[in-house]
Amino acid sequence: MKKQSIAEIKELLNEDNLTTENWEVLLQDERKGVQTLIQSYQRKKEREKLLINQFTAMQHYEKKAYTNGAEKIAGVDEVGRGPLAGPVVAAAVILPEDFRLIGLNDSKKLKEDVREAYSIYIKEHAVNYHISFIDNQTIDAINIYQATKKAMYEALEGLDPSPDHVLVDAVHLPGLHCSQEAIIKGDASSISIAAASVLAKVARDQFMKELNKEYPGYDFDKNMGYGTKAHLEGLNQFGVTPYHRTSFAPIKTLVK
């Protein structure tokens, strides 16, 4: 092993199949390139350990529910309360008890490409999931808080089989036909809510990117409807679209 090239050692570390003897030999290799590879490998393993510990901690609410007799646990979350345009979107998802996706977290904390990859994985491995869109007209008619709850109810109603326990991000949902638990910052505390957060975020982002093709002057593909400088400039130049929330400032002022 001492005679291996740095490229060969790099490949060996990438394969992550080291014996104790291999590792001891590497540690004694004084070549600067080898020591740099070792340091990089150790940082990678430490990050992996932190992510595994994080995932284990985020299983707490699910494990508690299983212990209490639940079998089908649904996580539900929403995205899109704050934007000036577009729908509010909620997702509900039931994960299998052995579900494992190291790195899963609140969708806002994930890079876009990671979020999209996770969304595909979640859909492929979930027991079931459902995504609900509540349009801007409904938001204006019943207010954003009620629209958010409506999206959550619809997402849960779309699940088949129905859950026997629901984990919700922050919001209590009266009238459910099963037990529930509202968890503050649930998208960073529960794998089920985090998974719902990812599904909802990716679905809404895709909607806004498509909307940008129809209304390209507002930067919807980048701001997702939030009131950025480019969005506000678009409003001043092109006016209000049918997808803007007329009950939100400054849209309601522009409409008047």
CSV table of C-alpha atoms in Angstrom, one decimal, residues 72-248:
chain,number,residue,atom,x,y,z
A,72,LYS,CA,-49.6,5.2,9.7
A,73,ILE,CA,-48.0,8.5,10.7
A,74,ALA,CA,-48.5,11.4,8.4
A,75,GLY,CA,-46.4,14.6,8.3
A,76,VAL,CA,-48.0,17.7,6.9
A,77,ASP,CA,-46.4,21.1,6.1
A,78,GLU,CA,-47.1,24.1,3.9
A,79,VAL,CA,-45.0,26.6,1.9
A,80,GLY,CA,-45.9,29.9,0.4
A,81,ARG,CA,-47.6,32.0,3.1
A,82,GLY,CA,-45.5,35.1,2.5
A,83,PRO,CA,-45.3,35.6,-1.3
A,84,LEU,CA,-47.2,38.3,-3.2
A,85,ALA,CA,-48.1,35.9,-6.0
A,86,GLY,CA,-49.0,32.3,-6.5
A,87,PRO,CA,-50.7,29.6,-4.4
A,88,VAL,CA,-50.1,28.3,-1.0
A,89,VAL,CA,-49.1,24.6,-1.2
A,90,ALA,CA,-49.3,21.9,1.4
A,91,ALA,CA,-48.1,18.3,1.3
A,92,ALA,CA,-48.9,15.3,3.5
A,93,VAL,CA,-46.8,12.2,3.4
A,94,ILE,CA,-46.8,8.8,5.2
A,95,LEU,CA,-43.3,7.3,5.4
A,96,PRO,CA,-42.6,3.6,6.1
A,97,GLU,CA,-41.2,2.9,9.5
A,98,ASP,CA,-37.8,1.9,8.1
A,99,PHE,CA,-37.6,5.1,5.9
A,100,ARG,CA,-34.0,6.4,5.8
A,101,LEU,CA,-32.8,9.6,4.0
A,102,ILE,CA,-29.7,10.9,5.7
A,103,GLY,CA,-29.5,14.7,5.2
A,104,LEU,CA,-33.3,15.2,5.2
A,105,ASN,CA,-34.2,18.5,6.8
A,106,ASP,CA,-36.4,21.6,6.6
A,107,SER,CA,-36.7,22.3,2.8
A,108,LYS,CA,-35.5,25.9,3.2
A,109,LYS,CA,-32.1,24.6,4.6
A,110,LEU,CA,-31.5,22.4,1.5
A,111,LYS,CA,-29.9,23.4,-1.8
A,112,GLU,CA,-32.3,23.3,-4.7
A,113,ASP,CA,-30.7,20.3,-6.5
A,114,VAL,CA,-30.6,18.4,-3.2
A,115,ARG,CA,-34.3,19.3,-2.5
A,116,GLU,CA,-35.4,18.1,-6.0
A,117,ALA,CA,-33.4,14.8,-5.6
A,118,TYR,CA,-34.9,14.3,-2.2
A,119,SER,CA,-38.4,14.9,-3.5
A,120,ILE,CA,-38.0,12.2,-6.1
A,121,TYR,CA,-36.7,9.8,-3.4
A,122,ILE,CA,-39.5,10.6,-1.0
A,123,LYS,CA,-42.2,10.0,-3.7
A,124,GLU,CA,-40.6,6.7,-4.6
A,125,HIS,CA,-40.3,5.4,-1.0
A,126,ALA,CA,-43.4,6.9,0.7
A,127,VAL,CA,-46.4,4.7,1.6
A,128,ASN,CA,-48.4,7.6,0.2
A,129,TYR,CA,-48.4,11.3,-0.3
A,130,HIS,CA,-50.7,14.1,-1.5
A,131,ILE,CA,-50.0,17.7,-2.5
A,132,SER,CA,-52.7,20.4,-2.4
A,133,PHE,CA,-52.6,23.9,-4.1
A,134,ILE,CA,-54.8,26.7,-2.9
A,135,ASP,CA,-54.9,29.5,-5.5
A,136,ASN,CA,-54.5,33.2,-4.9
A,137,GLN,CA,-58.2,34.0,-5.4
A,138,THR,CA,-59.1,31.6,-2.5
A,139,ILE,CA,-56.3,33.2,-0.4
A,140,ASP,CA,-57.8,36.6,-1.0
A,141,ALA,CA,-61.3,35.4,-0.2
A,142,ILE,CA,-60.6,33.6,3.1
A,143,ASN,CA,-57.2,35.0,4.2
A,144,ILE,CA,-53.8,33.3,4.1
A,145,TYR,CA,-54.1,31.6,7.5
A,146,GLN,CA,-57.4,29.9,6.6
A,147,ALA,CA,-56.1,29.1,3.1
A,148,THR,CA,-53.0,27.4,4.7
A,149,LYS,CA,-55.2,25.3,6.9
A,150,LYS,CA,-57.4,24.4,3.9
A,151,ALA,CA,-54.4,23.2,2.0
A,152,MET,CA,-53.3,21.1,4.9
A,153,TYR,CA,-56.7,19.5,5.3
A,154,GLU,CA,-56.9,18.8,1.6
A,155,ALA,CA,-53.4,17.2,1.6
A,156,LEU,CA,-54.4,14.9,4.5
A,157,GLU,CA,-57.7,14.0,2.9
A,158,GLY,CA,-55.9,12.9,-0.3
A,159,LEU,CA,-53.9,10.3,1.6
A,160,ASP,CA,-54.9,6.6,1.0
A,161,PRO,CA,-54.6,4.9,3.4
A,162,SER,CA,-55.7,7.5,5.9
A,163,PRO,CA,-53.3,8.2,8.8
A,164,ASP,CA,-53.9,7.2,12.3
A,165,HIS,CA,-51.7,9.9,13.7
A,166,VAL,CA,-50.7,13.3,12.2
A,167,LEU,CA,-47.6,15.4,12.9
A,168,VAL,CA,-48.2,19.1,11.9
A,169,ASP,CA,-45.8,21.9,11.5
A,170,ALA,CA,-46.9,24.4,14.2
A,171,VAL,CA,-50.6,24.5,13.3
A,172,HIS,CA,-53.4,22.6,15.1
A,173,LEU,CA,-56.0,21.2,12.8
A,174,PRO,CA,-59.4,20.8,14.6
A,175,GLY,CA,-61.7,18.0,13.5
A,176,LEU,CA,-59.2,15.4,12.3
A,177,HIS,CA,-60.4,11.8,12.7
A,178,CYS,CA,-57.2,10.7,14.4
A,179,SER,CA,-54.7,12.0,16.9
A,180,GLN,CA,-52.3,14.8,16.1
A,181,GLU,CA,-49.4,16.7,17.4
A,182,ALA,CA,-48.5,20.3,16.4
A,183,ILE,CA,-44.7,20.8,16.6
A,184,ILE,CA,-43.0,24.2,16.6
A,185,LYS,CA,-40.4,24.2,13.8
A,186,GLY,CA,-41.6,20.7,13.0
A,187,ASP,CA,-39.9,20.7,9.6
A,188,ALA,CA,-36.5,20.7,11.3
A,189,SER,CA,-37.7,18.3,14.1
A,190,SER,CA,-39.6,15.5,12.4
A,191,ILE,CA,-38.6,13.5,9.3
A,192,SER,CA,-42.3,13.2,8.3
A,193,ILE,CA,-42.9,16.9,8.4
A,194,ALA,CA,-39.5,17.6,6.8
A,195,ALA,CA,-40.5,15.2,3.9
A,196,ALA,CA,-43.8,17.0,3.5
A,197,SER,CA,-41.9,20.3,3.5
A,198,VAL,CA,-39.6,19.1,0.7
A,199,LEU,CA,-42.6,17.9,-1.4
A,200,ALA,CA,-44.5,21.1,-1.0
A,201,LYS,CA,-41.5,23.4,-1.7
A,202,VAL,CA,-40.5,21.6,-4.8
A,203,ALA,CA,-44.0,21.5,-6.1
A,204,ARG,CA,-44.6,25.2,-5.5
A,205,ASP,CA,-41.2,26.2,-7.0
A,206,GLN,CA,-42.0,24.2,-10.1
A,207,PHE,CA,-45.4,26.0,-10.4
A,208,MET,CA,-43.7,29.4,-10.1
A,209,LYS,CA,-41.1,28.5,-12.7
A,210,GLU,CA,-43.8,27.6,-15.2
A,211,LEU,CA,-45.6,30.8,-14.3
A,212,ASN,CA,-42.5,32.7,-15.1
A,213,LYS,CA,-42.8,31.5,-18.7
A,214,GLU,CA,-46.2,33.1,-19.0
A,215,TYR,CA,-45.3,36.2,-17.1
A,216,PRO,CA,-41.5,36.7,-17.5
A,217,GLY,CA,-41.3,40.2,-16.2
A,218,TYR,CA,-41.5,39.4,-12.5
A,219,ASP,CA,-38.5,37.1,-11.9
A,220,PHE,CA,-40.9,34.4,-10.6
A,221,ASP,CA,-38.4,31.6,-11.4
A,222,LYS,CA,-36.0,33.1,-8.9
A,223,ASN,CA,-38.1,34.9,-6.2
A,224,MET,CA,-41.0,32.3,-6.3
A,225,GLY,CA,-43.4,35.2,-5.8
A,226,TYR,CA,-41.8,36.9,-2.9
A,227,GLY,CA,-41.5,40.7,-2.9
A,228,THR,CA,-37.9,41.1,-4.2
A,229,LYS,CA,-36.7,44.2,-5.9
A,230,ALA,CA,-37.0,42.6,-9.3
A,231,HIS,CA,-40.6,41.5,-8.5
A,232,LEU,CA,-41.6,45.0,-7.4
A,233,GLU,CA,-40.0,46.6,-10.4
A,234,GLY,CA,-42.0,44.2,-12.6
A,235,LEU,CA,-45.2,45.2,-10.8
A,236,ASN,CA,-44.4,48.9,-11.5
A,237,GLN,CA,-43.7,48.2,-15.1
A,238,PHE,CA,-46.2,45.5,-16.1
A,239,GLY,CA,-48.9,45.8,-13.5
A,240,VAL,CA,-50.7,43.1,-11.5
A,241,THR,CA,-51.1,39.6,-13.0
A,242,PRO,CA,-54.1,37.3,-12.4
A,243,TYR,CA,-51.8,35.3,-10.0
A,244,HIS,CA,-51.1,38.1,-7.6
A,245,ARG,CA,-52.7,38.2,-4.2
A,246,THR,CA,-54.8,41.4,-4.1
A,247,SER,CA,-55.3,41.2,-0.4
A,248,PHE,CA,-51.6,41.6,0.2
